[in-house]
Short mmCIF file of C-alpha atoms in Angstrom, two decimals:
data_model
loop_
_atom_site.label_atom_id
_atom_site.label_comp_id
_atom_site.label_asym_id
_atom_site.label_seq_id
_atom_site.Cartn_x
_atom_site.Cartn_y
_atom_site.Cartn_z
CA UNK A 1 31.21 -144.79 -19.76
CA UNK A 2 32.13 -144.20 -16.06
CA UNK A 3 28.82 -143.56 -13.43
CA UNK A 4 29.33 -142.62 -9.99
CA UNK A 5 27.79 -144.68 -7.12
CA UNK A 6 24.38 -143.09 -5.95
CA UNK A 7 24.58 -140.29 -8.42
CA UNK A 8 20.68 -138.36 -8.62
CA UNK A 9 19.52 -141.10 -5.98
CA UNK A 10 17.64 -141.01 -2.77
CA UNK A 11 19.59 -142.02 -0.03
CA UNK A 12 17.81 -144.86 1.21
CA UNK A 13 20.57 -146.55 2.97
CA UNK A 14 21.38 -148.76 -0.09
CA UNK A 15 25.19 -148.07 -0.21
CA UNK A 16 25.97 -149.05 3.17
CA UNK A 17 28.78 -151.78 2.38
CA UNK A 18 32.11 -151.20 2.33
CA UNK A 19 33.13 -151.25 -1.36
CA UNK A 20 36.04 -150.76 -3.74
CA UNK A 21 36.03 -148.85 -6.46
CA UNK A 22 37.24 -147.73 -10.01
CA UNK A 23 37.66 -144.21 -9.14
CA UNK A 24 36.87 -141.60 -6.76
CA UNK A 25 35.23 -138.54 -7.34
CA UNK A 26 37.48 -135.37 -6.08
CA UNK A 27 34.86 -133.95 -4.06
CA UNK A 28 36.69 -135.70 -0.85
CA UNK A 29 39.25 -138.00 -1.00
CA UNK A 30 41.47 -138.94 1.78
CA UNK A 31 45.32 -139.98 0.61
CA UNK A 32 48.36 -140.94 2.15
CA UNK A 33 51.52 -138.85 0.95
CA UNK A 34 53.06 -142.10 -0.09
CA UNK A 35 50.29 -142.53 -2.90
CA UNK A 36 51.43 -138.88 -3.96
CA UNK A 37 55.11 -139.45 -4.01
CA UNK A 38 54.78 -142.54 -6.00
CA UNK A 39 51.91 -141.84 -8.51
CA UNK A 40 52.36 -137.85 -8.67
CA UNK A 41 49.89 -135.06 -7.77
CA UNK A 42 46.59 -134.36 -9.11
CA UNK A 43 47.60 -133.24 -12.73
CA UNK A 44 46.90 -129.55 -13.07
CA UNK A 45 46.57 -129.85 -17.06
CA UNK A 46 43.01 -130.81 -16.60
CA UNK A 47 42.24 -127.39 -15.18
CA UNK A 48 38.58 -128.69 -13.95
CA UNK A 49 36.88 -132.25 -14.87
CA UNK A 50 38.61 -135.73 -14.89
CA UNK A 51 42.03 -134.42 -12.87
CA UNK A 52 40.64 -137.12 -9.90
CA UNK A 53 39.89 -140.00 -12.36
CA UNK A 54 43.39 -139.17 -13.69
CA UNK A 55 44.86 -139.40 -10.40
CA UNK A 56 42.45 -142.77 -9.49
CA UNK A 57 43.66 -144.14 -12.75
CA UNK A 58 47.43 -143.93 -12.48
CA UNK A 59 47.23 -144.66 -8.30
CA UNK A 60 45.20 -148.36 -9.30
CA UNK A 61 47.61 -148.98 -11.90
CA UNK A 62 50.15 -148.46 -9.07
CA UNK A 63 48.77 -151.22 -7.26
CA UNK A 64 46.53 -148.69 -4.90
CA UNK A 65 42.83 -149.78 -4.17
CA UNK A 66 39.98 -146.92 -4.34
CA UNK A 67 37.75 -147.40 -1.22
CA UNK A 68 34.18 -146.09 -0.62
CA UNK A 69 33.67 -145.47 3.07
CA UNK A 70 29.85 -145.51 3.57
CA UNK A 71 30.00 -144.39 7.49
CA UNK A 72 32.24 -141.24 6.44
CA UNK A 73 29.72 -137.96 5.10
CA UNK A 74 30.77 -135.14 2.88
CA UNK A 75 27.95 -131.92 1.87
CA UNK A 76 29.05 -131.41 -1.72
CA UNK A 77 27.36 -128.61 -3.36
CA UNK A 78 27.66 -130.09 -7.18
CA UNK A 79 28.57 -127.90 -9.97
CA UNK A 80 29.55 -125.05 -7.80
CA UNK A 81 31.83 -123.60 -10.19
CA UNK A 82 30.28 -123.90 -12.77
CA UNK A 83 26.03 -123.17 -13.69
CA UNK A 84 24.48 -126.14 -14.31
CA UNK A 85 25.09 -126.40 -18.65
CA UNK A 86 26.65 -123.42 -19.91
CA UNK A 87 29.26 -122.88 -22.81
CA UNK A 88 32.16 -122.59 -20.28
CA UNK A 89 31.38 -126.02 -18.91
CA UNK A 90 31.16 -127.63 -22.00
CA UNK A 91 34.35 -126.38 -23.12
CA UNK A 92 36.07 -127.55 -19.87
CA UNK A 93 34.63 -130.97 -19.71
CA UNK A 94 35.17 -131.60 -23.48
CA UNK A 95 38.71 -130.58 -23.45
CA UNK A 96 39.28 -132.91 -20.02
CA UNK A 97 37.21 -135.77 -21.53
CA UNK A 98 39.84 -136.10 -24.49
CA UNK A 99 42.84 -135.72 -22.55
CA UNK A 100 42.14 -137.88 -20.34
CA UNK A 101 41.00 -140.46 -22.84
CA UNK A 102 43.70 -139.91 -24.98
CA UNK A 103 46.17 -139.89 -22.37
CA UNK A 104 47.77 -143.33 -21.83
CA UNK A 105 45.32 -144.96 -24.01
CA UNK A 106 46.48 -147.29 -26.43
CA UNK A 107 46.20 -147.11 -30.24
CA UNK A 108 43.19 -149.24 -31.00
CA UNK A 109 41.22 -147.63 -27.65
CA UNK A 110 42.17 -144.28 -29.46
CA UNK A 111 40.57 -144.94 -32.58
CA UNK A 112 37.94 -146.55 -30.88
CA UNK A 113 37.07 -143.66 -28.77
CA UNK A 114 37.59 -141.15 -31.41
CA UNK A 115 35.08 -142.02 -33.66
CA UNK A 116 32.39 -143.01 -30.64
CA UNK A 117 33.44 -139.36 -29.64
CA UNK A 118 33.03 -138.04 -32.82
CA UNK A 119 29.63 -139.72 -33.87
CA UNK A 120 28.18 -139.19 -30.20
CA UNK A 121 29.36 -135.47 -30.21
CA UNK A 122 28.34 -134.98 -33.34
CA UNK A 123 24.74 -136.52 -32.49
CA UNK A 124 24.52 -134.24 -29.24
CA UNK A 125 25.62 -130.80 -30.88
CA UNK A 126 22.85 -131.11 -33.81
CA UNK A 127 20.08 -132.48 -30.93
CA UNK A 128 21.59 -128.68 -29.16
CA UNK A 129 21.17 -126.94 -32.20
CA UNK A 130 18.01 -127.89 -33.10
CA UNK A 131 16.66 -126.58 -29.43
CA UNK A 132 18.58 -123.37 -30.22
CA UNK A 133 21.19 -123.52 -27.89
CA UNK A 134 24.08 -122.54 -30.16
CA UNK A 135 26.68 -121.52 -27.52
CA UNK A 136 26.34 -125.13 -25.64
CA UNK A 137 27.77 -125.77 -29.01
CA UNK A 138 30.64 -123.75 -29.19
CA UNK A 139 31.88 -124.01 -25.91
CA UNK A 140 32.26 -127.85 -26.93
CA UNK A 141 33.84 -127.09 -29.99
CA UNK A 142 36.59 -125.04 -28.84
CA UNK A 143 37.20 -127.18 -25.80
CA UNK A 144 37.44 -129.99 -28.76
CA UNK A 145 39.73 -127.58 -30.93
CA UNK A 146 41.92 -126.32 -28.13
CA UNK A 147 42.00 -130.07 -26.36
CA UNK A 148 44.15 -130.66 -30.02
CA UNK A 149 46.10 -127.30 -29.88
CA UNK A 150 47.32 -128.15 -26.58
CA UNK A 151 45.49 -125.79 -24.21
CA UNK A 152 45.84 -126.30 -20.64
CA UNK A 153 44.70 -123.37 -18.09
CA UNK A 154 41.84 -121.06 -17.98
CA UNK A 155 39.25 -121.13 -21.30
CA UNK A 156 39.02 -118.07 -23.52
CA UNK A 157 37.59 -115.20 -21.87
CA UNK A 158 35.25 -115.13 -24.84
CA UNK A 159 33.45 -118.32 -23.82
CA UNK A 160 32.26 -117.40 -20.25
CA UNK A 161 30.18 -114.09 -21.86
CA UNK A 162 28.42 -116.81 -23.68
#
């Protein structure tokens, strides 16, 4: 399970070293064309969630290093596409989560992951159910269900009325 540096914290000047990295979040990243001629762009499949860890991912196994510039500042308004927990952001992030997992992985980290997925999904949905919140639920489900039929663009209209 992946966090990212600083994430909820109050800046109190404790990241202020030079450091490298796993992965970058996509919020700002700055990368030479080289990187994108080698590795590829930032895969398009993912339609929102885990396209830059994708991106990271394939770049590091290239031999690139992922560097977090302290002195540099960005203003990211998180979640900006998306409300805060909704049924349309559980579907995308669900449906990202898998392919990116999925993607690359190799047998025994597949079966691994699929039945931590499964039992920790599983777990979350019935904790979501039992506070009533039903179409957190489905939008997970579907982004599960169309993850395996393949789906790669925009979610079912259906899913943002939710």
């Amino acid at each position: 399970r992946a966090s990212m540096l600083g994430f909820q914290e109050e800046d109190e000047g404790q990241y202020q070293e030079v450091l490298e990295l796993d992965r970058l979040t996509g919020a700002c990243m700055l990368v030479k064309s080289d990187v994108f001629k080698e590795v590829g762009l930032i895969p398009e499949e993912y339609f929102l969630y885990f396209e830059e860890a994708d991106f990271c991912m394939r770049a590091s196994k290239a031999g690139y290093k992922m560097i977090y510039v302290p002195s540099s500042v960005v203003y990211h308004e998180g979640s900006a596409t998306m409300k805060n927990d909704s049924a349309l952001k559980r579907y995308y992030f669900n449906r990202a989560r898998l392919r990116f997992v999925f993607n690359g992985a190799r047998l025994k980290d597949k079966v691994y992951f699929g039945f931590y997925y499964l039992f920790s999904n599983t777990k979350r949905n019935v904790m979501l159910l039992l506070k009533g919140k039903w179409t957190l639920v489905i939008g997970s489900t579907v982004g599960v269900i169309d993850y395996f039929k393949g789906a790669k663009k925009e979610a079912p209209q259906w899913i943002s009325k939710l």
